[in-house]
PDB file of C-alpha atoms (C1' of nucleotides) in Angstrom:
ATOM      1  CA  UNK V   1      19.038   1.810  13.903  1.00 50.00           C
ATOM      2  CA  UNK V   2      17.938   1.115  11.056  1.00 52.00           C
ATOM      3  CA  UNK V   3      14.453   1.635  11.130  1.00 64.00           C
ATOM      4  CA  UNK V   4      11.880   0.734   8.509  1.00 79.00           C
ATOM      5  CA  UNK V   5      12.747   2.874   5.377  1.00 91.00           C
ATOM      6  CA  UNK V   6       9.889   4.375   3.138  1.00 95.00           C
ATOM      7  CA  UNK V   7       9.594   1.537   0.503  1.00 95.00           C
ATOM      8  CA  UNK V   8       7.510   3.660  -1.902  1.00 95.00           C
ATOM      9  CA  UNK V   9      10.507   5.720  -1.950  1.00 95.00           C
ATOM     10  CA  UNK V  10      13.345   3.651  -1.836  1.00 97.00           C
ATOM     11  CA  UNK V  11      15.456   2.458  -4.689  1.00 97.00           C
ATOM     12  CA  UNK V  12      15.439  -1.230  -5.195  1.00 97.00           C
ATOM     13  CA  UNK V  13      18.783  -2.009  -4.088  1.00 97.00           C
ATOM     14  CA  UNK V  14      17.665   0.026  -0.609  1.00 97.00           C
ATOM     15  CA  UNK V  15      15.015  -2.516  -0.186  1.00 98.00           C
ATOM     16  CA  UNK V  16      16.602  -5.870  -1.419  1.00 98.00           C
ATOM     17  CA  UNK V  17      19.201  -4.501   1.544  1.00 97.00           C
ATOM     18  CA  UNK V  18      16.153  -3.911   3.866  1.00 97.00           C
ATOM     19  CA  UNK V  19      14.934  -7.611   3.170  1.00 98.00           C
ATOM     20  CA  UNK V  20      18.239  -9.167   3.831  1.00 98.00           C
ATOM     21  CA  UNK V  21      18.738  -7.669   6.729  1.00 97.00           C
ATOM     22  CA  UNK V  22      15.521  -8.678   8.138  1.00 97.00           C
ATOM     23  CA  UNK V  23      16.051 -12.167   6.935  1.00 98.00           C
ATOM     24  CA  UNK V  24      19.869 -12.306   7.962  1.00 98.00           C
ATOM     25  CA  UNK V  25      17.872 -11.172  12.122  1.00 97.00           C
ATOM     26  CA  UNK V  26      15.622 -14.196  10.849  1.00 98.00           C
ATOM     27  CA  UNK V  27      18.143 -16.192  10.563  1.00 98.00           C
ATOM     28  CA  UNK V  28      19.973 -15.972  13.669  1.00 98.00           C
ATOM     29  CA  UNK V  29      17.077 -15.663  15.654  1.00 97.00           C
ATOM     30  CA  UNK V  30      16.707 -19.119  15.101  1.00 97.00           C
ATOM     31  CA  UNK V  31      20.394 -19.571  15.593  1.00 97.00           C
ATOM     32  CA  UNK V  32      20.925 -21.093  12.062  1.00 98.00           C
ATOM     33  CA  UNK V  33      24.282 -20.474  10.058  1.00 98.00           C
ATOM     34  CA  UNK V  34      24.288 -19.816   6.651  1.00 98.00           C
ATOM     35  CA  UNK V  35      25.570 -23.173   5.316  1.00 98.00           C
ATOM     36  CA  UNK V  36      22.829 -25.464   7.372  1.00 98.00           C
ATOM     37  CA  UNK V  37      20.070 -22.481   6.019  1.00 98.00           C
ATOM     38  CA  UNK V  38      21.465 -22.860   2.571  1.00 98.00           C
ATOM     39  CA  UNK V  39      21.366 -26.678   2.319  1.00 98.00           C
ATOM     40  CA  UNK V  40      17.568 -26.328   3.417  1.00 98.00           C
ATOM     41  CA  UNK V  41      16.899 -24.000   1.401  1.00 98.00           C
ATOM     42  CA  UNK V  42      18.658 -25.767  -2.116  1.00 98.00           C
ATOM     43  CA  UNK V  43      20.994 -22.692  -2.644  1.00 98.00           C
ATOM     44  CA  UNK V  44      24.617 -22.444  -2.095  1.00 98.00           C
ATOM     45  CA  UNK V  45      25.586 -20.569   0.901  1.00 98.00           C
ATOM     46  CA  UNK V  46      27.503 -18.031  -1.364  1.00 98.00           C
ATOM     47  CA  UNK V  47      23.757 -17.076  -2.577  1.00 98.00           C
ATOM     48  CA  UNK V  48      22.538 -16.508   1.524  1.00 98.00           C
ATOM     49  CA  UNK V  49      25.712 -14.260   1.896  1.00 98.00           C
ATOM     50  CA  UNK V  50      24.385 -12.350  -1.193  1.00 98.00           C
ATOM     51  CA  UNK V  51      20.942 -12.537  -0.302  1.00 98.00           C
ATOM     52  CA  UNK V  52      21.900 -10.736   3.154  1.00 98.00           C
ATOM     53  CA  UNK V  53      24.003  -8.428   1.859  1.00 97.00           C
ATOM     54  CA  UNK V  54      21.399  -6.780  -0.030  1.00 97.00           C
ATOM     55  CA  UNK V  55      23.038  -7.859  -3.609  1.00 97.00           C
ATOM     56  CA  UNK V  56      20.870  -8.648  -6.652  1.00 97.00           C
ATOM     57  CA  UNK V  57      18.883 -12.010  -6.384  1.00 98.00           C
ATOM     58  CA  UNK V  58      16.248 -13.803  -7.922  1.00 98.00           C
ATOM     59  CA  UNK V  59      12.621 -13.947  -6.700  1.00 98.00           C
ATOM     60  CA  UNK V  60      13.413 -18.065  -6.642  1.00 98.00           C
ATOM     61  CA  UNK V  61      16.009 -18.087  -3.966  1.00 98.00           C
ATOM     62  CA  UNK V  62      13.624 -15.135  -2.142  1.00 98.00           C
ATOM     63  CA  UNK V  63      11.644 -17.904  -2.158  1.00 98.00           C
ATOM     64  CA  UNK V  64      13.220 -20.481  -1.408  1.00 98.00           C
ATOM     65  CA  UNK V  65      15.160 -18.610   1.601  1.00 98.00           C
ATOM     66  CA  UNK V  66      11.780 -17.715   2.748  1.00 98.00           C
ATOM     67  CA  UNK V  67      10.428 -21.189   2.915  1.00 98.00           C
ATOM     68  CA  UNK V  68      13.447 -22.181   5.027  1.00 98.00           C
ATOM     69  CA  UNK V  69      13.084 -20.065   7.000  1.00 98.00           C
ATOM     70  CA  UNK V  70       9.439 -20.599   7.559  1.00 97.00           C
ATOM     71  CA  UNK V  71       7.881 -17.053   6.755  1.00 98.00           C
ATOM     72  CA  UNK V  72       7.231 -18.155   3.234  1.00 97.00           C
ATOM     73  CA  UNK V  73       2.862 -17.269   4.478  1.00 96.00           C
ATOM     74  CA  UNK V  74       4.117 -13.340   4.180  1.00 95.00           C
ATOM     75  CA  UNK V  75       4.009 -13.880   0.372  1.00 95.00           C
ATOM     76  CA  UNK V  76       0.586 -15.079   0.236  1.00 92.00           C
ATOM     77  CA  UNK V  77      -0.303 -11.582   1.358  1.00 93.00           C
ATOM     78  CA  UNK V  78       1.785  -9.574  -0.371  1.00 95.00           C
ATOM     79  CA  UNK V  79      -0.405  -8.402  -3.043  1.00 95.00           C
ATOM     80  CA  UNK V  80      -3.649  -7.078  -2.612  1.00 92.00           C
ATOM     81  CA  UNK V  81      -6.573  -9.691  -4.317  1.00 83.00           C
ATOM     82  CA  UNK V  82      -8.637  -7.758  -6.917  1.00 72.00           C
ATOM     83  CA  UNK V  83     -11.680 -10.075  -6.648  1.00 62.00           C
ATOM     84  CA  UNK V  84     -12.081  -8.582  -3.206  1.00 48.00           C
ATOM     85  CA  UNK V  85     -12.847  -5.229  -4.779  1.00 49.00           C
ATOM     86  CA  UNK V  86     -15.508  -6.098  -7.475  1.00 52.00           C
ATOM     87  CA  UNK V  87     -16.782  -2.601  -8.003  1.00 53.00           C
ATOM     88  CA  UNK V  88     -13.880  -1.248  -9.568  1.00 49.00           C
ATOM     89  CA  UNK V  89     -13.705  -3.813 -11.979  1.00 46.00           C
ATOM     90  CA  UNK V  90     -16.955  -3.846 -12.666  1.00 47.00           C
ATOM     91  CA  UNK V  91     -17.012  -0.158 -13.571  1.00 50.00           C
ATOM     92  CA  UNK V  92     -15.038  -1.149 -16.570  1.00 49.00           C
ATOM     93  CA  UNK V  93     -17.573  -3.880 -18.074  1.00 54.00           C
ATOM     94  CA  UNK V  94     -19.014  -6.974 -16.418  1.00 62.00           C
ATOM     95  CA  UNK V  95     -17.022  -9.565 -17.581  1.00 74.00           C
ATOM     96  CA  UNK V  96     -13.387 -10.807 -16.498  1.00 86.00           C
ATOM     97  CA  UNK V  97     -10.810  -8.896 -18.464  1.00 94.00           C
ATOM     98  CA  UNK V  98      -8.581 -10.024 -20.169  1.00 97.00           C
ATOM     99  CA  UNK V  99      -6.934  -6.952 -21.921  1.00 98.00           C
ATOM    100  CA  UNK V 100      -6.291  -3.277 -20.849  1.00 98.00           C
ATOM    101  CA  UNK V 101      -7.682  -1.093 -22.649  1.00 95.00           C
ATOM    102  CA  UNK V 102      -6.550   2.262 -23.594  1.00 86.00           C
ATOM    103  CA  UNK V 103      -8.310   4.056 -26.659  1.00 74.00           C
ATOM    104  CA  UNK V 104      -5.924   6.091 -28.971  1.00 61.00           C
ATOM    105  CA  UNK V 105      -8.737   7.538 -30.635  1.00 47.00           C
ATOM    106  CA  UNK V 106      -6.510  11.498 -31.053  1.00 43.00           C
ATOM    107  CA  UNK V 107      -2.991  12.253 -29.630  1.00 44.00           C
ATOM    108  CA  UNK V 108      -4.340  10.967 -25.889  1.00 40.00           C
ATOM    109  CA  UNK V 109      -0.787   9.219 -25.322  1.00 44.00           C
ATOM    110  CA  UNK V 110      -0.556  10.687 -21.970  1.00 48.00           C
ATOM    111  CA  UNK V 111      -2.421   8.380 -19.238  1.00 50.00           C
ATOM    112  CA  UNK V 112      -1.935   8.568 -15.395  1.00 59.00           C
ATOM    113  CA  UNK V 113      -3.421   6.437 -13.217  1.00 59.00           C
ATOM    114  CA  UNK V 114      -1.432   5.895 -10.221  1.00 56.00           C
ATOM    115  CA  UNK V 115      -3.820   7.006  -7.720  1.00 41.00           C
ATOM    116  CA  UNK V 116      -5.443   4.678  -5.422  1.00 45.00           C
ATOM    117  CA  UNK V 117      -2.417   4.511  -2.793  1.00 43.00           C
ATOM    118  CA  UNK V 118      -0.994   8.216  -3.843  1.00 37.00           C
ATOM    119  CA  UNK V 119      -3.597   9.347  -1.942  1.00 33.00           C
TER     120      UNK V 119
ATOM    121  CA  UNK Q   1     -10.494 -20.065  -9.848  1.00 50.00           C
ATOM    122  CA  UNK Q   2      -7.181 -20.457  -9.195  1.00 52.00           C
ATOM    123  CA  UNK Q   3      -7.908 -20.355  -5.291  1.00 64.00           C
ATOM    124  CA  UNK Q   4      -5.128 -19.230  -2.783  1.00 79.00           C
ATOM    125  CA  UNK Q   5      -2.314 -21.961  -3.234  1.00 90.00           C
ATOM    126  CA  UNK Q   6      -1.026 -23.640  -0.199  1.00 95.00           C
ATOM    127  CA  UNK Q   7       2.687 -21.414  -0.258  1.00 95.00           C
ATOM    128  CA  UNK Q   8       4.186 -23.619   2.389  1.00 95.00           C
ATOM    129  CA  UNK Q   9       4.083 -26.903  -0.018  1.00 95.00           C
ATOM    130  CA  UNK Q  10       4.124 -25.342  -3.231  1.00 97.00           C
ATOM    131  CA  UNK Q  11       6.919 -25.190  -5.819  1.00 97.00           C
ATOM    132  CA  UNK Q  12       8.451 -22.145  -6.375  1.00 97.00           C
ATOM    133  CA  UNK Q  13       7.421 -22.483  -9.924  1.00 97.00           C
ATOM    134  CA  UNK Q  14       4.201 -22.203  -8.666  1.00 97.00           C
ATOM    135  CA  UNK Q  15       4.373 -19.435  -6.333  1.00 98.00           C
ATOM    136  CA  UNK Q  16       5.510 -17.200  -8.986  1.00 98.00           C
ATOM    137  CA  UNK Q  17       3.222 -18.079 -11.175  1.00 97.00           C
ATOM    138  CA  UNK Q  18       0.294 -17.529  -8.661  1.00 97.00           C
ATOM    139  CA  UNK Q  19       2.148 -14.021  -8.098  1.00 98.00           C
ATOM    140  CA  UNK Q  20       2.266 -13.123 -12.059  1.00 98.00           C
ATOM    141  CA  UNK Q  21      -1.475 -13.896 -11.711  1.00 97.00           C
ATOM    142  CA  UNK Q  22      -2.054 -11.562  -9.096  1.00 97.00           C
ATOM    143  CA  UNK Q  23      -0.119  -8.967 -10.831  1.00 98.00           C
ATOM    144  CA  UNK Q  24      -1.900  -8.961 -14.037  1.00 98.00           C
ATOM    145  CA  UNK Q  25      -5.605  -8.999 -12.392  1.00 97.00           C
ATOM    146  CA  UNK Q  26      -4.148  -5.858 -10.455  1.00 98.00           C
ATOM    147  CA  UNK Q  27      -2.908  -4.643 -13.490  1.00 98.00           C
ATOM    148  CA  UNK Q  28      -5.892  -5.515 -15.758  1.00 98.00           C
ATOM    149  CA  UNK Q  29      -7.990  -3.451 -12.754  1.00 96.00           C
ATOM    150  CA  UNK Q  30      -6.450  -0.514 -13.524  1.00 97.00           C
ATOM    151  CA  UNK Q  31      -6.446  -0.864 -17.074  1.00 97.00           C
ATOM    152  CA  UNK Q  32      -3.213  -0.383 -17.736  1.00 98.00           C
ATOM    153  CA  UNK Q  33      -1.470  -2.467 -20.438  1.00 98.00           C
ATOM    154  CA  UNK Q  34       1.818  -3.966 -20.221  1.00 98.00           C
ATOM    155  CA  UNK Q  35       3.883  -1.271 -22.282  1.00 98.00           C
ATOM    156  CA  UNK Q  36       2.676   1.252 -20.411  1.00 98.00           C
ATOM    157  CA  UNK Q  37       3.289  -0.866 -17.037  1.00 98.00           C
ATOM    158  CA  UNK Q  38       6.795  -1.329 -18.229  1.00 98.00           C
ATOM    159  CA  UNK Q  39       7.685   1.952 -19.259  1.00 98.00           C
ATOM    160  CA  UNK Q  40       6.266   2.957 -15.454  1.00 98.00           C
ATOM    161  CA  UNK Q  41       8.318   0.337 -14.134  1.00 98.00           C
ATOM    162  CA  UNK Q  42      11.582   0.545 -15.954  1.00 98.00           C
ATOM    163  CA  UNK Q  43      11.759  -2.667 -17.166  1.00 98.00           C
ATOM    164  CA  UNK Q  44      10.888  -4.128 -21.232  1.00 98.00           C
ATOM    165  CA  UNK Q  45       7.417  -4.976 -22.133  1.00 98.00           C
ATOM    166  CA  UNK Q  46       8.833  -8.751 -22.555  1.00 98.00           C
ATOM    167  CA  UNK Q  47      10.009  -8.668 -18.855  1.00 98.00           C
ATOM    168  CA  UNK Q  48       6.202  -7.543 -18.009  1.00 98.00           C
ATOM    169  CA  UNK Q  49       4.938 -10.794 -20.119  1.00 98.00           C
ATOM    170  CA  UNK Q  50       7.120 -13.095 -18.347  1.00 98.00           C
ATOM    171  CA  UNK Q  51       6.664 -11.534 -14.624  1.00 98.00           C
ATOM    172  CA  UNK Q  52       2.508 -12.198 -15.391  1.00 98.00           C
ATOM    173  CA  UNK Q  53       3.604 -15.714 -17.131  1.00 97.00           C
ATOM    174  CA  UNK Q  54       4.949 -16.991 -13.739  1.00 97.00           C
ATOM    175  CA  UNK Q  55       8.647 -16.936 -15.419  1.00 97.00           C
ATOM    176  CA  UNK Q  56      11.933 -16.311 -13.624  1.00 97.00           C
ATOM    177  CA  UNK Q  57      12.550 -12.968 -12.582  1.00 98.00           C
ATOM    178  CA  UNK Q  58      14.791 -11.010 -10.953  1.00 98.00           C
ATOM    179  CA  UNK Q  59      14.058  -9.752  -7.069  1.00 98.00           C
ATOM    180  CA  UNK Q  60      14.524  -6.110  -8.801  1.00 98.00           C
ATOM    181  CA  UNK Q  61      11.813  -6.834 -11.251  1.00 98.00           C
ATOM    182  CA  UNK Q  62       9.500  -7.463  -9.124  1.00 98.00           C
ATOM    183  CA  UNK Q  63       9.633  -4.379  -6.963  1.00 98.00           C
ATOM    184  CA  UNK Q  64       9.828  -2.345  -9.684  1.00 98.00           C
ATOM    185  CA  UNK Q  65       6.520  -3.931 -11.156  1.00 98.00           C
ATOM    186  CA  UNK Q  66       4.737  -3.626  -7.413  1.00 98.00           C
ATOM    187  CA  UNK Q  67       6.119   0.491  -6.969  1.00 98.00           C
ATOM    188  CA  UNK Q  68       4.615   0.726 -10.638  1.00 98.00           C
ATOM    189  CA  UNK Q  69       1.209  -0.569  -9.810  1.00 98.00           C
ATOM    190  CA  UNK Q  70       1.460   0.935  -6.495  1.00 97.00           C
ATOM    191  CA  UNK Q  71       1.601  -1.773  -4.247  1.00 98.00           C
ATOM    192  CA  UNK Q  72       4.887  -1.760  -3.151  1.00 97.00           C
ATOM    193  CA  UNK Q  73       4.123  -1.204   0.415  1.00 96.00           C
ATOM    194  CA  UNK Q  74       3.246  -5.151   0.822  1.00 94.00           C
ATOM    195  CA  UNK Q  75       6.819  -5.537   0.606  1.00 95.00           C
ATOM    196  CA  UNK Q  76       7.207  -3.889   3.766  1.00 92.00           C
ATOM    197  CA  UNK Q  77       5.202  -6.417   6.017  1.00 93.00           C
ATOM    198  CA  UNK Q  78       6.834  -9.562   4.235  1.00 96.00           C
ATOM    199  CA  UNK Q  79       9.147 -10.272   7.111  1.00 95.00           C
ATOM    200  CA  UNK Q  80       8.381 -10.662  10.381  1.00 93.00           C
ATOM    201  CA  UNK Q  81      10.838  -8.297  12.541  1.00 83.00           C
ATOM    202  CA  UNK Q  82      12.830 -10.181  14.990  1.00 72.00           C
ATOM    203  CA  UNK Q  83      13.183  -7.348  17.215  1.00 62.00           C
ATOM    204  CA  UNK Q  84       9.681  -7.227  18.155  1.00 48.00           C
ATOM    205  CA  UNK Q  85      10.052 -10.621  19.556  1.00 49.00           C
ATOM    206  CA  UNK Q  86      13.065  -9.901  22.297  1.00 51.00           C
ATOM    207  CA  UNK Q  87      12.050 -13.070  24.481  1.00 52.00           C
ATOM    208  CA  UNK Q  88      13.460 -15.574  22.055  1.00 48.00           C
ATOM    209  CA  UNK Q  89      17.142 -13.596  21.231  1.00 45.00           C
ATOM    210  CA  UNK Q  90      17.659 -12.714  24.406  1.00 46.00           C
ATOM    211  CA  UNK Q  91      17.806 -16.720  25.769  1.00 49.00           C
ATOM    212  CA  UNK Q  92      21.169 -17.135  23.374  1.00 48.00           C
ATOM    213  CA  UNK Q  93      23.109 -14.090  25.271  1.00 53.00           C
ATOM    214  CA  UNK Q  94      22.291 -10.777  26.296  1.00 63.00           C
ATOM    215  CA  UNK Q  95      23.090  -8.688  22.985  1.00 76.00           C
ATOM    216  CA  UNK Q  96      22.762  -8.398  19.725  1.00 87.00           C
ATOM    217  CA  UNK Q  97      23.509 -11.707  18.220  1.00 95.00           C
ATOM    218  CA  UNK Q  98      25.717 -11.404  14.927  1.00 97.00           C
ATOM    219  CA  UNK Q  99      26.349 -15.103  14.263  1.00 98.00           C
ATOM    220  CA  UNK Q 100      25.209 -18.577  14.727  1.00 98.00           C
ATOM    221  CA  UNK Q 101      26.673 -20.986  17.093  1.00 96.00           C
ATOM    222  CA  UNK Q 102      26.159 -24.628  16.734  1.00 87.00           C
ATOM    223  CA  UNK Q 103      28.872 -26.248  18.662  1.00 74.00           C
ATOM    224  CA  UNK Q 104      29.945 -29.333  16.796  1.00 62.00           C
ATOM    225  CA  UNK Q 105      31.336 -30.964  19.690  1.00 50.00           C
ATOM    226  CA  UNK Q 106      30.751 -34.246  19.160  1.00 43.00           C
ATOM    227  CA  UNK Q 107      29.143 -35.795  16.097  1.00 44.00           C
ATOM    228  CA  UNK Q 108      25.811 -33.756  16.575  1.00 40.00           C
ATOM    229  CA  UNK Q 109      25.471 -32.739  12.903  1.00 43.00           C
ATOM    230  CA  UNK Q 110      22.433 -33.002  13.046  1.00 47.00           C
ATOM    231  CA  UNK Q 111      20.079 -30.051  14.059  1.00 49.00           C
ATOM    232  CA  UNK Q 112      16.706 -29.114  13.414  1.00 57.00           C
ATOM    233  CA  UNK Q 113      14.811 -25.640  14.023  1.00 57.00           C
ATOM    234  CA  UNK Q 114      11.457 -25.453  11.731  1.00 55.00           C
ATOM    235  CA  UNK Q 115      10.037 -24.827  14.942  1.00 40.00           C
ATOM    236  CA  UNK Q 116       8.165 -21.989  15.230  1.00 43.00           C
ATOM    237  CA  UNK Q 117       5.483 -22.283  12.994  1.00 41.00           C
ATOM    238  CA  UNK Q 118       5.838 -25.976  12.118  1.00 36.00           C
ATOM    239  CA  UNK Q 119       3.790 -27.652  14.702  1.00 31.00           C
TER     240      UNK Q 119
ATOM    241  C1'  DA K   1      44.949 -15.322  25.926  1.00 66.25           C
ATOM    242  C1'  DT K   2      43.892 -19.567  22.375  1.00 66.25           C
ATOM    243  C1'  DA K   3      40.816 -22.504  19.820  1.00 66.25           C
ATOM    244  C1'  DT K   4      36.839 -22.999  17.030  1.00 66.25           C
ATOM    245  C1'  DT K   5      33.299 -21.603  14.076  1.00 66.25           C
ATOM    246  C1'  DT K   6      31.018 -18.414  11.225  1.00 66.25           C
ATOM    247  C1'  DT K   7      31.015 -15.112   7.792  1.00 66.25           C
ATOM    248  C1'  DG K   8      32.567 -12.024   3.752  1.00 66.25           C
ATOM    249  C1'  DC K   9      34.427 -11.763  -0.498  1.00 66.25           C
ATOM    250  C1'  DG K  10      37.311 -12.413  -4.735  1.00 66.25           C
ATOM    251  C1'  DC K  11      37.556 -15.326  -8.695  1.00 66.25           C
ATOM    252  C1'  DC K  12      35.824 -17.893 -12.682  1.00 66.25           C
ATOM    253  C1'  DA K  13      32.749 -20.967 -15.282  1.00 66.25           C
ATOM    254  C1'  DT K  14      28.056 -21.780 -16.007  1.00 66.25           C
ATOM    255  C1'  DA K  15      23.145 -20.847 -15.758  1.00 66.25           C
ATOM    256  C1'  DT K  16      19.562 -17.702 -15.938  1.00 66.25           C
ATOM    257  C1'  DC K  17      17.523 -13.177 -16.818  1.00 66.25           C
ATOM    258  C1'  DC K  18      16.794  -8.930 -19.569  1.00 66.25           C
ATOM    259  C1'  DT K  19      16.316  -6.418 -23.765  1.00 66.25           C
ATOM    260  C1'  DG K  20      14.795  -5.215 -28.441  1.00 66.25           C
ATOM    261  C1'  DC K  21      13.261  -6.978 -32.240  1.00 66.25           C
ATOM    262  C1'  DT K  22       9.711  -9.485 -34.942  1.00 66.25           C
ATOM    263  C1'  DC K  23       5.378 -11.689 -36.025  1.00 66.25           C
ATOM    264  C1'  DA K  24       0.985 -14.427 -35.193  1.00 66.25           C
ATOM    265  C1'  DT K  25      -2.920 -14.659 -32.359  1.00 66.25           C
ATOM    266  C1'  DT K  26      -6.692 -12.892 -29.914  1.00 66.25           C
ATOM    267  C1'  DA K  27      -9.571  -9.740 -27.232  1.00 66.25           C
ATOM    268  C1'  DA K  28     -12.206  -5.555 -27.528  1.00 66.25           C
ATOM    269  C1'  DC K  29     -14.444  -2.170 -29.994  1.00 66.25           C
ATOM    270  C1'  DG K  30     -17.662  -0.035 -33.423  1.00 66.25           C
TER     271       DG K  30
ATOM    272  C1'  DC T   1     -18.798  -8.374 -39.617  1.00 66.25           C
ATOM    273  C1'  DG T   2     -14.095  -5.545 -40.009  1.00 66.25           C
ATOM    274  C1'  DT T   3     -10.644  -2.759 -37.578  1.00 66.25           C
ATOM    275  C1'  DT T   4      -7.526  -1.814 -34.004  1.00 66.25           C
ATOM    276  C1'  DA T   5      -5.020  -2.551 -29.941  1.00 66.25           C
ATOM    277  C1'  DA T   6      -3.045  -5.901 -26.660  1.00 66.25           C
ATOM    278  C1'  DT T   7      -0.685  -9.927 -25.737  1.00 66.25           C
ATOM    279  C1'  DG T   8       2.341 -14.153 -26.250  1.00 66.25           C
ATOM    280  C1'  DA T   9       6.343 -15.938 -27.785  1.00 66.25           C
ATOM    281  C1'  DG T  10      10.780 -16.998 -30.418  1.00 66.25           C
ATOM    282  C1'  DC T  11      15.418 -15.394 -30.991  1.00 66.25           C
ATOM    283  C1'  DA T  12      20.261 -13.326 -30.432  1.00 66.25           C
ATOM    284  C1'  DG T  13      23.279 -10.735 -27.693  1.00 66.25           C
ATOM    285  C1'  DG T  14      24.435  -8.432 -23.542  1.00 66.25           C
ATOM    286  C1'  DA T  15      23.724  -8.277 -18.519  1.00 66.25           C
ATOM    287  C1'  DT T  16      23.201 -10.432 -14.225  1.00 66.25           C
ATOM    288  C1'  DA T  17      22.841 -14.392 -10.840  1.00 66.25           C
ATOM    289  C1'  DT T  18      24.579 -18.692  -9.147  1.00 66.25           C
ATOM    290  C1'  DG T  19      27.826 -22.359  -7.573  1.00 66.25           C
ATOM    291  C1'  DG T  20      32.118 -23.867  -5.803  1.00 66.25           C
ATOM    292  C1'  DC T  21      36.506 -22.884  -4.604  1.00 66.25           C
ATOM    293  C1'  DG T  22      39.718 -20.732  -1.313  1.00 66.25           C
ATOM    294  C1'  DC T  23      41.343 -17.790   2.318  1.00 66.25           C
ATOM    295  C1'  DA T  24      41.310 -13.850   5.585  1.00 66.25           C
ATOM    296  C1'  DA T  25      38.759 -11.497   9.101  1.00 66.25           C
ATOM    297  C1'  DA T  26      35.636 -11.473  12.821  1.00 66.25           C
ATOM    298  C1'  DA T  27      32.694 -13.378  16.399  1.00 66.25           C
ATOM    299  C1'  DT T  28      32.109 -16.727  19.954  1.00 66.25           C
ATOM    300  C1'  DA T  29      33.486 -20.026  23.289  1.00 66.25           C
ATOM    301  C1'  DT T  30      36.899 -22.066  26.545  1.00 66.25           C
TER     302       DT T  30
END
DNA sequence: ATATTTTGCGCCATATCCTGCTCATTAACG
DNA sequence: CGTTAATGAGCAGGATATGGCGCAAAATAT
């Protein structure tokens, strides 16, 4: 049950429940209760109840829930490093940008770029 | 510059400022610029500013700002899953665990896990 | 069965985040 | 160089998250 929903689909809310499940199976695998996790972590144990349940939380206590809990490495990978793919960047100029750039020389308002993962 | 930080010692603070980093390069590589980002995301330009500035945000923010640059599938190998480990849960009872138990017989208050990846 | 512990949730006060605006600064371009 | 677009940042008001309380319900152990 419950198997790995489709995150590029999913609403927000469906994966901040996703993640608190997963962390709530975290949790007890180590057979920690809420208040012991909270007090490690430095957030009130009302906040690991929300955090579980899926309800709206800040990417602090994420973090901090994730140190405590010793999986706080999985955010290290989480996004992709863009110095490991020079030549796209270098396509648009040699240098480190600092600023997109996106010409609005006519009526060109409409942009896309999205690719990459869509396909 | 600004080489992987150690995430199991650093500050929060820091974390998501070393995420707002990443965010922008992979933003900056696609040449998007923030209004654009934020009208893809759903959020204000100003939220876009302080997610790349390392500020407090929301867990919400930031998956909308990773679906909008298309990276939202790191989200989905941030957690370990329990379940693929079944040797550990099954030592503390046969089924599906859905609470803690730390008997406070005594005075043993004091408990420690961290195990795991710790040592 | 009873006893014990864990968890969920409502409430309210406070802290923090988000938005939409504005304007100054700066990078990028020709 | 001058022009244009992109970004940072302050601010006020509304929206949301958090902490701490309590108590009821549920899971676990005996």
């Amino acid at each position: 049950m419950a198997q790995n929903i489709d995150y590029t689909v999913a609403s927000p809310e469906a994966i901040e429940s996703e993640l608190g499940q997963k962390l709530e199976r975290l949790r007890l695998s180590k057979n920690i209760n809420q208040t012991m996790l909270a007090k490690e972590a430095g957030v009130s144990r009302r906040t690991i109840t929300r955090v579980e349940n899926g309800e709206g939380i800040s990417l602090d206590t994420l973090i901090r829930v994730m140190r405590a809990l010793g999986v706080i490495d999985g955010l290290a990978t989480l996004l992709p490093d863009p110095t490991t793919r020079p030549v796209e960047r270098i396509k648009l100029g040699g240098h480190e940008r600092k600023r997109a750039r996106t010409k609005k020389t006519s009526d060109a308002d409409a942009w896309t770029w999205e690719s990459e993962s869509g396909e």
